[in-house]
Amino acid sequence: MSLTRERDGLCDAPVGIFDSGVGGLTVAREIMRQIPNEKIVYFGDTARVPYGSKSKETITKFSRQIVHFLQEQKVKAIVAACNTASAYALDEIEKEIDIPLIGVVKPGAKAAAEATRNGRIGVIGTEGTIGSHIYSTYIKEIDPDITVMGKACPLFVPLVEEGLWQDPVTDEIANRYLGSLIDSDIDTLILGCTHYPLIRSTVGKIMGESVTLVNPAYETARELKALLADENLLNEKGPELGGNRYRFYVSDMADKFQTFANSILKYGILSAKKINIEDY
């Protein structure tokens, strides 16, 4: 199988990543670190962010359009680097395509279940992710005795999108959101939105050293590496100098996205191309 895939060029094909905006760049960053030979095609739905307040039907429609676009880019696997899309759309879309599709929820849930010592886990995320109870569902499949408490933090996404990672406004909002979780005696907290690792230091400072923060972006990169290895799809060759290694597409505000991406990725983003995702 491996030789066949090599001949078909699948090992050298890129990995597709998508998110509602810039949050998925935290997943892309982890994939770049952990699987440096892989090429990446990233799509950020910057025209339609945020996803967290939208319906399941709308999120599934948006996700399906993006998956169609990524398939046209000849990707070998797709990562839904968005917790809301992972919660609402993946099970349905996975049945419609013939390449691996993974989300960020299951890896995060597994890591949290392994990390907790007192069986009390908190989850922060968008209204859509928290309302779906998807983390609780997966965690209780692993250990039904674990208690999971969710807290929607809808203002975190726009604060991150505006670059207010370390700002008094973000500190104030975080204190308000996290107060109830501090009082609930959790020992593990899932950063249940891919935007949230960018304010990890703020969350960690408020929650205290006794609470373990779980970053699903990191766990998802680990799972992707294992999946590609199992499917004989890992790219064993180092990148060619000057090769088109990372490509970025957005549905709006390409210049703003490019500036943001360059602030969190150590690899220079030469360009981000705007496309009409509604065409897909």
PDB file of C-alpha atoms in Angstrom:
ATOM      1  CA  MET A   1       0.000   0.000   0.000  1.00  0.00           C
ATOM      2  CA  SER A   2       2.774   2.394   0.894  1.00  0.00           C
ATOM      3  CA  LEU A   3       4.482   1.958  -2.486  1.00  0.00           C
ATOM      4  CA  THR A   4       1.183   2.441  -4.283  1.00  0.00           C
ATOM      5  CA  ARG A   5       0.494   5.621  -2.370  1.00  0.00           C
ATOM      6  CA  GLU A   6       4.030   6.828  -3.110  1.00  0.00           C
ATOM      7  CA  ARG A   7       3.472   6.302  -6.843  1.00  0.00           C
ATOM      8  CA  ASP A   8       0.183   8.102  -6.675  1.00  0.00           C
ATOM      9  CA  GLY A   9       1.898  11.038  -5.016  1.00  0.00           C
ATOM     10  CA  LEU A  10      -0.435  10.928  -2.025  1.00  0.00           C
ATOM     11  CA  CYS A  11       2.348  11.091   0.550  1.00  0.00           C
ATOM     12  CA  ASP A  12       3.499  14.358  -0.979  1.00  0.00           C
ATOM     13  CA  ALA A  13      -0.048  15.772  -1.085  1.00  0.00           C
ATOM     14  CA  PRO A  14      -0.918  18.507   1.433  1.00  0.00           C
ATOM     15  CA  VAL A  15      -3.030  18.300   4.555  1.00  0.00           C
ATOM     16  CA  GLY A  16      -6.140  20.495   4.513  1.00  0.00           C
ATOM     17  CA  ILE A  17      -7.015  22.541   7.613  1.00  0.00           C
ATOM     18  CA  PHE A  18     -10.044  24.749   8.093  1.00  0.00           C
ATOM     19  CA  ASP A  19     -11.479  27.022  10.736  1.00  0.00           C
ATOM     20  CA  SER A  20     -14.062  29.753  11.090  1.00  0.00           C
ATOM     21  CA  GLY A  21     -11.237  32.297  11.108  1.00  0.00           C
ATOM     22  CA  VAL A  22      -7.755  32.577  12.556  1.00  0.00           C
ATOM     23  CA  GLY A  23      -8.131  30.237  15.535  1.00  0.00           C
ATOM     24  CA  GLY A  24      -7.217  27.191  13.496  1.00  0.00           C
ATOM     25  CA  LEU A  25      -3.775  28.677  12.994  1.00  0.00           C
ATOM     26  CA  THR A  26      -2.981  27.303  16.463  1.00  0.00           C
ATOM     27  CA  VAL A  27      -3.632  23.836  15.037  1.00  0.00           C
ATOM     28  CA  ALA A  28      -1.606  24.617  11.914  1.00  0.00           C
ATOM     29  CA  ARG A  29       1.244  25.800  14.143  1.00  0.00           C
ATOM     30  CA  GLU A  30       1.259  22.513  16.067  1.00  0.00           C
ATOM     31  CA  ILE A  31       1.183  20.485  12.850  1.00  0.00           C
ATOM     32  CA  MET A  32       4.110  22.512  11.497  1.00  0.00           C
ATOM     33  CA  ARG A  33       6.034  21.767  14.704  1.00  0.00           C
ATOM     34  CA  GLN A  34       5.180  18.091  15.063  1.00  0.00           C
ATOM     35  CA  ILE A  35       5.058  16.993  11.401  1.00  0.00           C
ATOM     36  CA  PRO A  36       7.415  19.446   9.686  1.00  0.00           C
ATOM     37  CA  ASN A  37       7.573  17.576   6.379  1.00  0.00           C
ATOM     38  CA  GLU A  38       3.868  17.999   5.677  1.00  0.00           C
ATOM     39  CA  LYS A  39       2.518  20.556   3.246  1.00  0.00           C
ATOM     40  CA  ILE A  40      -0.566  22.489   4.356  1.00  0.00           C
ATOM     41  CA  VAL A  41      -3.538  24.145   2.676  1.00  0.00           C
ATOM     42  CA  TYR A  42      -5.372  26.324   5.206  1.00  0.00           C
ATOM     43  CA  PHE A  43      -8.776  27.935   4.812  1.00  0.00           C
ATOM     44  CA  GLY A  44     -10.103  30.527   7.261  1.00  0.00           C
ATOM     45  CA  ASP A  45     -13.758  31.491   6.874  1.00  0.00           C
ATOM     46  CA  THR A  46     -13.114  35.088   7.901  1.00  0.00           C
ATOM     47  CA  ALA A  47     -16.243  36.405   6.161  1.00  0.00           C
ATOM     48  CA  ARG A  48     -18.568  34.246   8.250  1.00  0.00           C
ATOM     49  CA  VAL A  49     -16.812  34.098  11.641  1.00  0.00           C
ATOM     50  CA  PRO A  50     -17.897  33.319  14.353  1.00  0.00           C
ATOM     51  CA  TYR A  51     -19.442  29.870  13.971  1.00  0.00           C
ATOM     52  CA  GLY A  52     -20.263  29.447  17.658  1.00  0.00           C
ATOM     53  CA  SER A  53     -23.549  31.353  17.563  1.00  0.00           C
ATOM     54  CA  LYS A  54     -24.857  29.749  14.357  1.00  0.00           C
ATOM     55  CA  SER A  55     -27.162  26.761  13.883  1.00  0.00           C
ATOM     56  CA  LYS A  56     -26.068  23.192  13.227  1.00  0.00           C
ATOM     57  CA  GLU A  57     -27.546  23.399   9.709  1.00  0.00           C
ATOM     58  CA  THR A  58     -25.617  26.552   8.854  1.00  0.00           C
ATOM     59  CA  ILE A  59     -22.336  25.240  10.261  1.00  0.00           C
ATOM     60  CA  THR A  60     -22.750  21.971   8.354  1.00  0.00           C
ATOM     61  CA  LYS A  61     -23.411  23.899   5.132  1.00  0.00           C
ATOM     62  CA  PHE A  62     -20.348  26.077   5.635  1.00  0.00           C
ATOM     63  CA  SER A  63     -18.153  23.102   6.529  1.00  0.00           C
ATOM     64  CA  ARG A  64     -19.321  21.134   3.500  1.00  0.00           C
ATOM     65  CA  GLN A  65     -18.433  24.046   1.182  1.00  0.00           C
ATOM     66  CA  ILE A  66     -14.961  24.286   2.694  1.00  0.00           C
ATOM     67  CA  VAL A  67     -14.370  20.543   2.461  1.00  0.00           C
ATOM     68  CA  HIS A  68     -15.313  20.675  -1.228  1.00  0.00           C
ATOM     69  CA  PHE A  69     -12.779  23.470  -1.749  1.00  0.00           C
ATOM     70  CA  LEU A  70     -10.044  21.536   0.049  1.00  0.00           C
ATOM     71  CA  GLN A  71     -10.803  18.424  -1.996  1.00  0.00           C
ATOM     72  CA  GLU A  72     -10.198  20.492  -5.125  1.00  0.00           C
ATOM     73  CA  GLN A  73      -6.766  21.300  -3.699  1.00  0.00           C
ATOM     74  CA  LYS A  74      -6.020  17.544  -3.746  1.00  0.00           C
ATOM     75  CA  VAL A  75      -5.442  17.228  -0.004  1.00  0.00           C
ATOM     76  CA  LYS A  76      -4.809  13.766   1.476  1.00  0.00           C
ATOM     77  CA  ALA A  77      -6.529  14.426   4.812  1.00  0.00           C
ATOM     78  CA  ILE A  78      -8.609  17.193   6.376  1.00  0.00           C
ATOM     79  CA  VAL A  79      -8.486  18.636   9.884  1.00  0.00           C
ATOM     80  CA  ALA A  80     -11.529  20.560  11.089  1.00  0.00           C
ATOM     81  CA  ALA A  81      -9.601  22.971  13.302  1.00  0.00           C
ATOM     82  CA  CYS A  82     -12.810  24.358  14.751  1.00  0.00           C
ATOM     83  CA  ASN A  83     -14.523  22.935  17.791  1.00  0.00           C
ATOM     84  CA  THR A  84     -17.994  24.031  16.670  1.00  0.00           C
ATOM     85  CA  ALA A  85     -17.600  22.459  13.228  1.00  0.00           C
ATOM     86  CA  SER A  86     -16.147  19.337  14.854  1.00  0.00           C
ATOM     87  CA  ALA A  87     -19.177  19.115  17.126  1.00  0.00           C
ATOM     88  CA  TYR A  88     -21.897  19.786  14.560  1.00  0.00           C
ATOM     89  CA  ALA A  89     -20.704  18.788  11.080  1.00  0.00           C
ATOM     90  CA  LEU A  90     -18.034  16.107  11.113  1.00  0.00           C
ATOM     91  CA  ASP A  91     -20.112  12.966  11.546  1.00  0.00           C
ATOM     92  CA  GLU A  92     -22.268  13.863   8.558  1.00  0.00           C
ATOM     93  CA  ILE A  93     -19.521  15.059   6.222  1.00  0.00           C
ATOM     94  CA  GLU A  94     -17.215  12.167   7.088  1.00  0.00           C
ATOM     95  CA  LYS A  95     -19.687   9.823   5.352  1.00  0.00           C
ATOM     96  CA  GLU A  96     -19.528  11.893   2.150  1.00  0.00           C
ATOM     97  CA  ILE A  97     -15.784  11.889   1.448  1.00  0.00           C
ATOM     98  CA  ASP A  98     -13.143   9.240   0.844  1.00  0.00           C
ATOM     99  CA  ILE A  99     -10.192  10.823   2.656  1.00  0.00           C
ATOM    100  CA  PRO A 100      -9.514  10.942   6.415  1.00  0.00           C
ATOM    101  CA  LEU A 101     -11.321  13.727   8.291  1.00  0.00           C
ATOM    102  CA  ILE A 102     -10.567  14.495  11.920  1.00  0.00           C
ATOM    103  CA  GLY A 103     -11.678  17.167  14.345  1.00  0.00           C
ATOM    104  CA  VAL A 104     -10.253  18.711  17.486  1.00  0.00           C
ATOM    105  CA  VAL A 105     -12.843  17.507  20.020  1.00  0.00           C
ATOM    106  CA  LYS A 106     -11.986  13.822  20.424  1.00  0.00           C
ATOM    107  CA  PRO A 107      -8.229  14.367  20.923  1.00  0.00           C
ATOM    108  CA  GLY A 108      -8.927  17.058  23.513  1.00  0.00           C
ATOM    109  CA  ALA A 109     -11.514  14.952  25.329  1.00  0.00           C
ATOM    110  CA  LYS A 110      -9.157  11.974  25.518  1.00  0.00           C
ATOM    111  CA  ALA A 111      -6.281  14.070  26.854  1.00  0.00           C
ATOM    112  CA  ALA A 112      -8.502  15.651  29.524  1.00  0.00           C
ATOM    113  CA  ALA A 113      -9.852  12.295  30.675  1.00  0.00           C
ATOM    114  CA  GLU A 114      -6.276  11.069  31.072  1.00  0.00           C
ATOM    115  CA  ALA A 115      -5.145  14.241  32.863  1.00  0.00           C
ATOM    116  CA  THR A 116      -7.831  14.643  35.528  1.00  0.00           C
ATOM    117  CA  ARG A 117      -7.040  13.454  39.044  1.00  0.00           C
ATOM    118  CA  ASN A 118     -10.308  14.252  40.824  1.00  0.00           C
ATOM    119  CA  GLY A 119     -12.692  13.449  37.953  1.00  0.00           C
ATOM    120  CA  ARG A 120     -13.881  17.043  37.527  1.00  0.00           C
ATOM    121  CA  ILE A 121     -13.224  18.635  34.124  1.00  0.00           C
ATOM    122  CA  GLY A 122     -14.172  22.073  32.846  1.00  0.00           C
ATOM    123  CA  VAL A 123     -14.667  23.045  29.206  1.00  0.00           C
ATOM    124  CA  ILE A 124     -14.690  26.568  27.824  1.00  0.00           C
ATOM    125  CA  GLY A 125     -15.825  27.190  24.260  1.00  0.00           C
ATOM    126  CA  THR A 126     -18.293  28.920  21.985  1.00  0.00           C
ATOM    127  CA  GLU A 127     -22.026  28.774  22.618  1.00  0.00           C
ATOM    128  CA  GLY A 128     -22.330  26.160  19.863  1.00  0.00           C
ATOM    129  CA  THR A 129     -19.652  23.868  21.263  1.00  0.00           C
ATOM    130  CA  ILE A 130     -20.886  24.106  24.852  1.00  0.00           C
ATOM    131  CA  GLY A 131     -24.519  23.733  23.787  1.00  0.00           C
ATOM    132  CA  SER A 132     -23.720  20.555  21.850  1.00  0.00           C
ATOM    133  CA  HIS A 133     -22.314  18.861  25.013  1.00  0.00           C
ATOM    134  CA  ILE A 134     -19.922  17.112  22.637  1.00  0.00           C
ATOM    135  CA  TYR A 135     -16.961  17.128  25.042  1.00  0.00           C
ATOM    136  CA  SER A 136     -19.079  15.712  27.830  1.00  0.00           C
ATOM    137  CA  THR A 137     -20.366  12.975  25.517  1.00  0.00           C
ATOM    138  CA  TYR A 138     -16.885  11.853  24.479  1.00  0.00           C
ATOM    139  CA  ILE A 139     -15.410  12.108  27.968  1.00  0.00           C
ATOM    140  CA  LYS A 140     -18.212  10.056  29.505  1.00  0.00           C
ATOM    141  CA  GLU A 141     -17.680   7.381  26.856  1.00  0.00           C
ATOM    142  CA  ILE A 142     -14.152   7.083  28.243  1.00  0.00           C
ATOM    143  CA  ASP A 143     -15.135   7.321  31.914  1.00  0.00           C
ATOM    144  CA  PRO A 144     -18.810   7.761  32.872  1.00  0.00           C
ATOM    145  CA  ASP A 145     -17.836   8.766  36.412  1.00  0.00           C
ATOM    146  CA  ILE A 146     -16.153  12.010  35.288  1.00  0.00           C
ATOM    147  CA  THR A 147     -18.109  15.219  35.878  1.00  0.00           C
ATOM    148  CA  VAL A 148     -17.892  17.744  33.035  1.00  0.00           C
ATOM    149  CA  MET A 149     -18.825  21.410  33.432  1.00  0.00           C
ATOM    150  CA  GLY A 150     -19.084  23.669  30.405  1.00  0.00           C
ATOM    151  CA  LYS A 151     -18.895  27.445  30.189  1.00  0.00           C
ATOM    152  CA  ALA A 152     -19.609  29.412  27.017  1.00  0.00           C
ATOM    153  CA  CYS A 153     -17.161  32.298  26.520  1.00  0.00           C
ATOM    154  CA  PRO A 154     -18.459  33.990  23.343  1.00  0.00           C
ATOM    155  CA  LEU A 155     -16.425  37.192  23.677  1.00  0.00           C
ATOM    156  CA  PHE A 156     -13.076  35.381  23.640  1.00  0.00           C
ATOM    157  CA  VAL A 157     -13.161  34.838  19.860  1.00  0.00           C
ATOM    158  CA  PRO A 158     -13.592  38.509  18.864  1.00  0.00           C
ATOM    159  CA  LEU A 159     -11.014  39.543  21.479  1.00  0.00           C
ATOM    160  CA  VAL A 160      -8.499  37.103  19.998  1.00  0.00           C
ATOM    161  CA  GLU A 161      -9.393  38.111  16.426  1.00  0.00           C
ATOM    162  CA  GLU A 162      -8.634  41.722  17.390  1.00  0.00           C
ATOM    163  CA  GLY A 163      -5.247  40.710  18.794  1.00  0.00           C
ATOM    164  CA  LEU A 164      -6.148  41.611  22.388  1.00  0.00           C
ATOM    165  CA  TRP A 165      -4.358  38.588  23.849  1.00  0.00           C
ATOM    166  CA  GLN A 166      -2.839  40.420  26.806  1.00  0.00           C
ATOM    167  CA  ASP A 167      -5.110  43.312  27.524  1.00  0.00           C
ATOM    168  CA  PRO A 168      -7.029  44.540  30.593  1.00  0.00           C
ATOM    169  CA  VAL A 169     -10.309  44.063  28.716  1.00  0.00           C
ATOM    170  CA  THR A 170      -9.498  40.386  28.094  1.00  0.00           C
ATOM    171  CA  ASP A 171      -8.442  39.961  31.734  1.00  0.00           C
ATOM    172  CA  GLU A 172     -11.740  41.423  32.939  1.00  0.00           C
ATOM    173  CA  ILE A 173     -13.887  39.268  30.639  1.00  0.00           C
ATOM    174  CA  ALA A 174     -11.896  36.146  31.521  1.00  0.00           C
ATOM    175  CA  ASN A 175     -12.343  36.774  35.239  1.00  0.00           C
ATOM    176  CA  ARG A 176     -16.102  37.026  34.755  1.00  0.00           C
ATOM    177  CA  TYR A 177     -16.337  33.896  32.619  1.00  0.00           C
ATOM    178  CA  LEU A 178     -14.051  31.682  34.685  1.00  0.00           C
ATOM    179  CA  GLY A 179     -15.297  32.541  38.179  1.00  0.00           C
ATOM    180  CA  SER A 180     -17.905  29.780  38.258  1.00  0.00           C
ATOM    181  CA  LEU A 181     -15.368  27.175  37.099  1.00  0.00           C
ATOM    182  CA  ILE A 182     -12.918  28.182  39.806  1.00  0.00           C
ATOM    183  CA  ASP A 183     -15.649  27.594  42.390  1.00  0.00           C
ATOM    184  CA  SER A 184     -16.516  24.162  40.932  1.00  0.00           C
ATOM    185  CA  ASP A 185     -13.257  22.459  42.040  1.00  0.00           C
ATOM    186  CA  ILE A 186     -12.175  21.313  38.567  1.00  0.00           C
ATOM    187  CA  ASP A 187      -8.575  20.174  38.194  1.00  0.00           C
ATOM    188  CA  THR A 188      -8.526  20.100  34.378  1.00  0.00           C
ATOM    189  CA  LEU A 189      -9.748  22.690  31.875  1.00  0.00           C
ATOM    190  CA  ILE A 190     -10.147  22.113  28.132  1.00  0.00           C
ATOM    191  CA  LEU A 191      -9.495  25.117  25.915  1.00  0.00           C
ATOM    192  CA  GLY A 192     -12.443  24.119  23.752  1.00  0.00           C
ATOM    193  CA  CYS A 193     -11.945  26.635  20.951  1.00  0.00           C
ATOM    194  CA  THR A 194      -8.840  26.881  18.785  1.00  0.00           C
ATOM    195  CA  HIS A 195      -8.677  30.622  19.425  1.00  0.00           C
ATOM    196  CA  TYR A 196      -8.188  30.085  23.140  1.00  0.00           C
ATOM    197  CA  PRO A 197      -4.554  28.884  23.200  1.00  0.00           C
ATOM    198  CA  LEU A 198      -3.636  32.448  22.225  1.00  0.00           C
ATOM    199  CA  ILE A 199      -4.925  33.613  25.622  1.00  0.00           C
ATOM    200  CA  ARG A 200      -3.670  30.560  27.469  1.00  0.00           C
ATOM    201  CA  SER A 201      -1.474  32.618  29.794  1.00  0.00           C
ATOM    202  CA  THR A 202      -4.467  34.717  30.874  1.00  0.00           C
ATOM    203  CA  VAL A 203      -6.641  31.663  31.490  1.00  0.00           C
ATOM    204  CA  GLY A 204      -3.840  29.871  33.319  1.00  0.00           C
ATOM    205  CA  LYS A 205      -3.163  32.854  35.560  1.00  0.00           C
ATOM    206  CA  ILE A 206      -6.814  33.059  36.576  1.00  0.00           C
ATOM    207  CA  MET A 207      -7.360  29.323  37.070  1.00  0.00           C
ATOM    208  CA  GLY A 208      -4.134  28.784  39.015  1.00  0.00           C
ATOM    209  CA  GLU A 209      -1.356  26.211  38.907  1.00  0.00           C
ATOM    210  CA  SER A 210      -3.519  23.422  40.333  1.00  0.00           C
ATOM    211  CA  VAL A 211      -5.617  23.302  37.133  1.00  0.00           C
ATOM    212  CA  THR A 212      -4.180  21.505  34.100  1.00  0.00           C
ATOM    213  CA  LEU A 213      -4.974  23.241  30.807  1.00  0.00           C
ATOM    214  CA  VAL A 214      -5.619  20.928  27.862  1.00  0.00           C
ATOM    215  CA  ASN A 215      -4.864  22.337  24.413  1.00  0.00           C
ATOM    216  CA  PRO A 216      -6.772  20.325  21.764  1.00  0.00           C
ATOM    217  CA  ALA A 217      -4.620  21.916  19.028  1.00  0.00           C
ATOM    218  CA  TYR A 218      -1.558  20.104  20.370  1.00  0.00           C
ATOM    219  CA  GLU A 219      -3.459  16.841  20.817  1.00  0.00           C
ATOM    220  CA  THR A 220      -4.953  17.054  17.312  1.00  0.00           C
ATOM    221  CA  ALA A 221      -1.520  17.389  15.711  1.00  0.00           C
ATOM    222  CA  ARG A 222      -0.448  14.238  17.568  1.00  0.00           C
ATOM    223  CA  GLU A 223      -3.531  12.377  16.363  1.00  0.00           C
ATOM    224  CA  LEU A 224      -3.006  13.535  12.776  1.00  0.00           C
ATOM    225  CA  LYS A 225       0.571  12.275  12.819  1.00  0.00           C
ATOM    226  CA  ALA A 226      -0.576   8.857  14.062  1.00  0.00           C
ATOM    227  CA  LEU A 227      -3.396   8.743  11.495  1.00  0.00           C
ATOM    228  CA  LEU A 228      -1.099   9.567   8.580  1.00  0.00           C
ATOM    229  CA  ALA A 229       1.365   6.929   9.773  1.00  0.00           C
ATOM    230  CA  ASP A 230      -1.384   4.295  10.027  1.00  0.00           C
ATOM    231  CA  GLU A 231      -2.608   5.152   6.516  1.00  0.00           C
ATOM    232  CA  ASN A 232       0.937   5.164   5.089  1.00  0.00           C
ATOM    233  CA  LEU A 233       0.453   8.815   4.183  1.00  0.00           C
ATOM    234  CA  LEU A 234       3.272  10.467   6.153  1.00  0.00           C
ATOM    235  CA  ASN A 235       5.553  12.571   3.986  1.00  0.00           C
ATOM    236  CA  GLU A 236       9.025  11.266   4.724  1.00  0.00           C
ATOM    237  CA  LYS A 237      10.769  13.742   2.421  1.00  0.00           C
ATOM    238  CA  GLY A 238      11.946  17.118   3.644  1.00  0.00           C
ATOM    239  CA  PRO A 239      10.480  20.185   1.939  1.00  0.00           C
ATOM    240  CA  GLU A 240      12.122  21.466  -1.220  1.00  0.00           C
ATOM    241  CA  LEU A 241      13.734  24.872  -0.978  1.00  0.00           C
ATOM    242  CA  GLY A 242      11.409  27.474  -2.414  1.00  0.00           C
ATOM    243  CA  GLY A 243       8.560  24.986  -2.630  1.00  0.00           C
ATOM    244  CA  ASN A 244       4.968  26.055  -2.165  1.00  0.00           C
ATOM    245  CA  ARG A 245       4.868  24.439   1.249  1.00  0.00           C
ATOM    246  CA  TYR A 246       2.080  26.335   2.992  1.00  0.00           C
ATOM    247  CA  ARG A 247      -0.899  27.908   1.220  1.00  0.00           C
ATOM    248  CA  PHE A 248      -3.491  30.086   2.927  1.00  0.00           C
ATOM    249  CA  TYR A 249      -6.968  31.008   1.721  1.00  0.00           C
ATOM    250  CA  VAL A 250      -9.689  33.103   3.312  1.00  0.00           C
ATOM    251  CA  SER A 251     -13.218  34.227   2.498  1.00  0.00           C
ATOM    252  CA  ASP A 252     -12.506  37.875   3.398  1.00  0.00           C
ATOM    253  CA  MET A 253      -9.903  40.288   4.802  1.00  0.00           C
ATOM    254  CA  ALA A 254      -6.827  38.593   3.371  1.00  0.00           C
ATOM    255  CA  ASP A 255      -4.432  41.371   4.445  1.00  0.00           C
ATOM    256  CA  LYS A 256      -5.638  41.325   8.042  1.00  0.00           C
ATOM    257  CA  PHE A 257      -5.412  37.524   8.123  1.00  0.00           C
ATOM    258  CA  GLN A 258      -1.872  37.613   6.740  1.00  0.00           C
ATOM    259  CA  THR A 259      -0.767  40.095   9.412  1.00  0.00           C
ATOM    260  CA  PHE A 260      -2.349  37.973  12.152  1.00  0.00           C
ATOM    261  CA  ALA A 261      -0.845  34.741  10.824  1.00  0.00           C
ATOM    262  CA  ASN A 262       2.618  36.251  10.733  1.00  0.00           C
ATOM    263  CA  SER A 263       2.247  37.222  14.388  1.00  0.00           C
ATOM    264  CA  ILE A 264       1.794  33.617  15.572  1.00  0.00           C
ATOM    265  CA  LEU A 265       3.573  31.480  12.955  1.00  0.00           C
ATOM    266  CA  LYS A 266       7.345  31.476  12.738  1.00  0.00           C
ATOM    267  CA  TYR A 267       7.094  30.782   9.026  1.00  0.00           C
ATOM    268  CA  GLY A 268       6.584  33.870   6.894  1.00  0.00           C
ATOM    269  CA  ILE A 269       3.175  33.914   5.212  1.00  0.00           C
ATOM    270  CA  LEU A 270       3.892  35.316   1.784  1.00  0.00           C
ATOM    271  CA  SER A 271       0.245  35.697   0.887  1.00  0.00           C
ATOM    272  CA  ALA A 272      -3.311  34.793   1.816  1.00  0.00           C
ATOM    273  CA  LYS A 273      -5.670  34.534  -1.128  1.00  0.00           C
ATOM    274  CA  LYS A 274      -9.310  35.503  -0.906  1.00  0.00           C
ATOM    275  CA  ILE A 275     -11.773  33.143  -2.595  1.00  0.00           C
ATOM    276  CA  ASN A 276     -15.551  33.039  -2.923  1.00  0.00           C
ATOM    277  CA  ILE A 277     -16.339  30.029  -0.770  1.00  0.00           C
ATOM    278  CA  GLU A 278     -20.010  30.226  -1.756  1.00  0.00           C
ATOM    279  CA  ASP A 279     -18.981  28.850  -5.156  1.00  0.00           C
ATOM    280  CA  TYR A 280     -18.333  25.493  -3.508  1.00  0.00           C
TER     281      TYR A 280
END
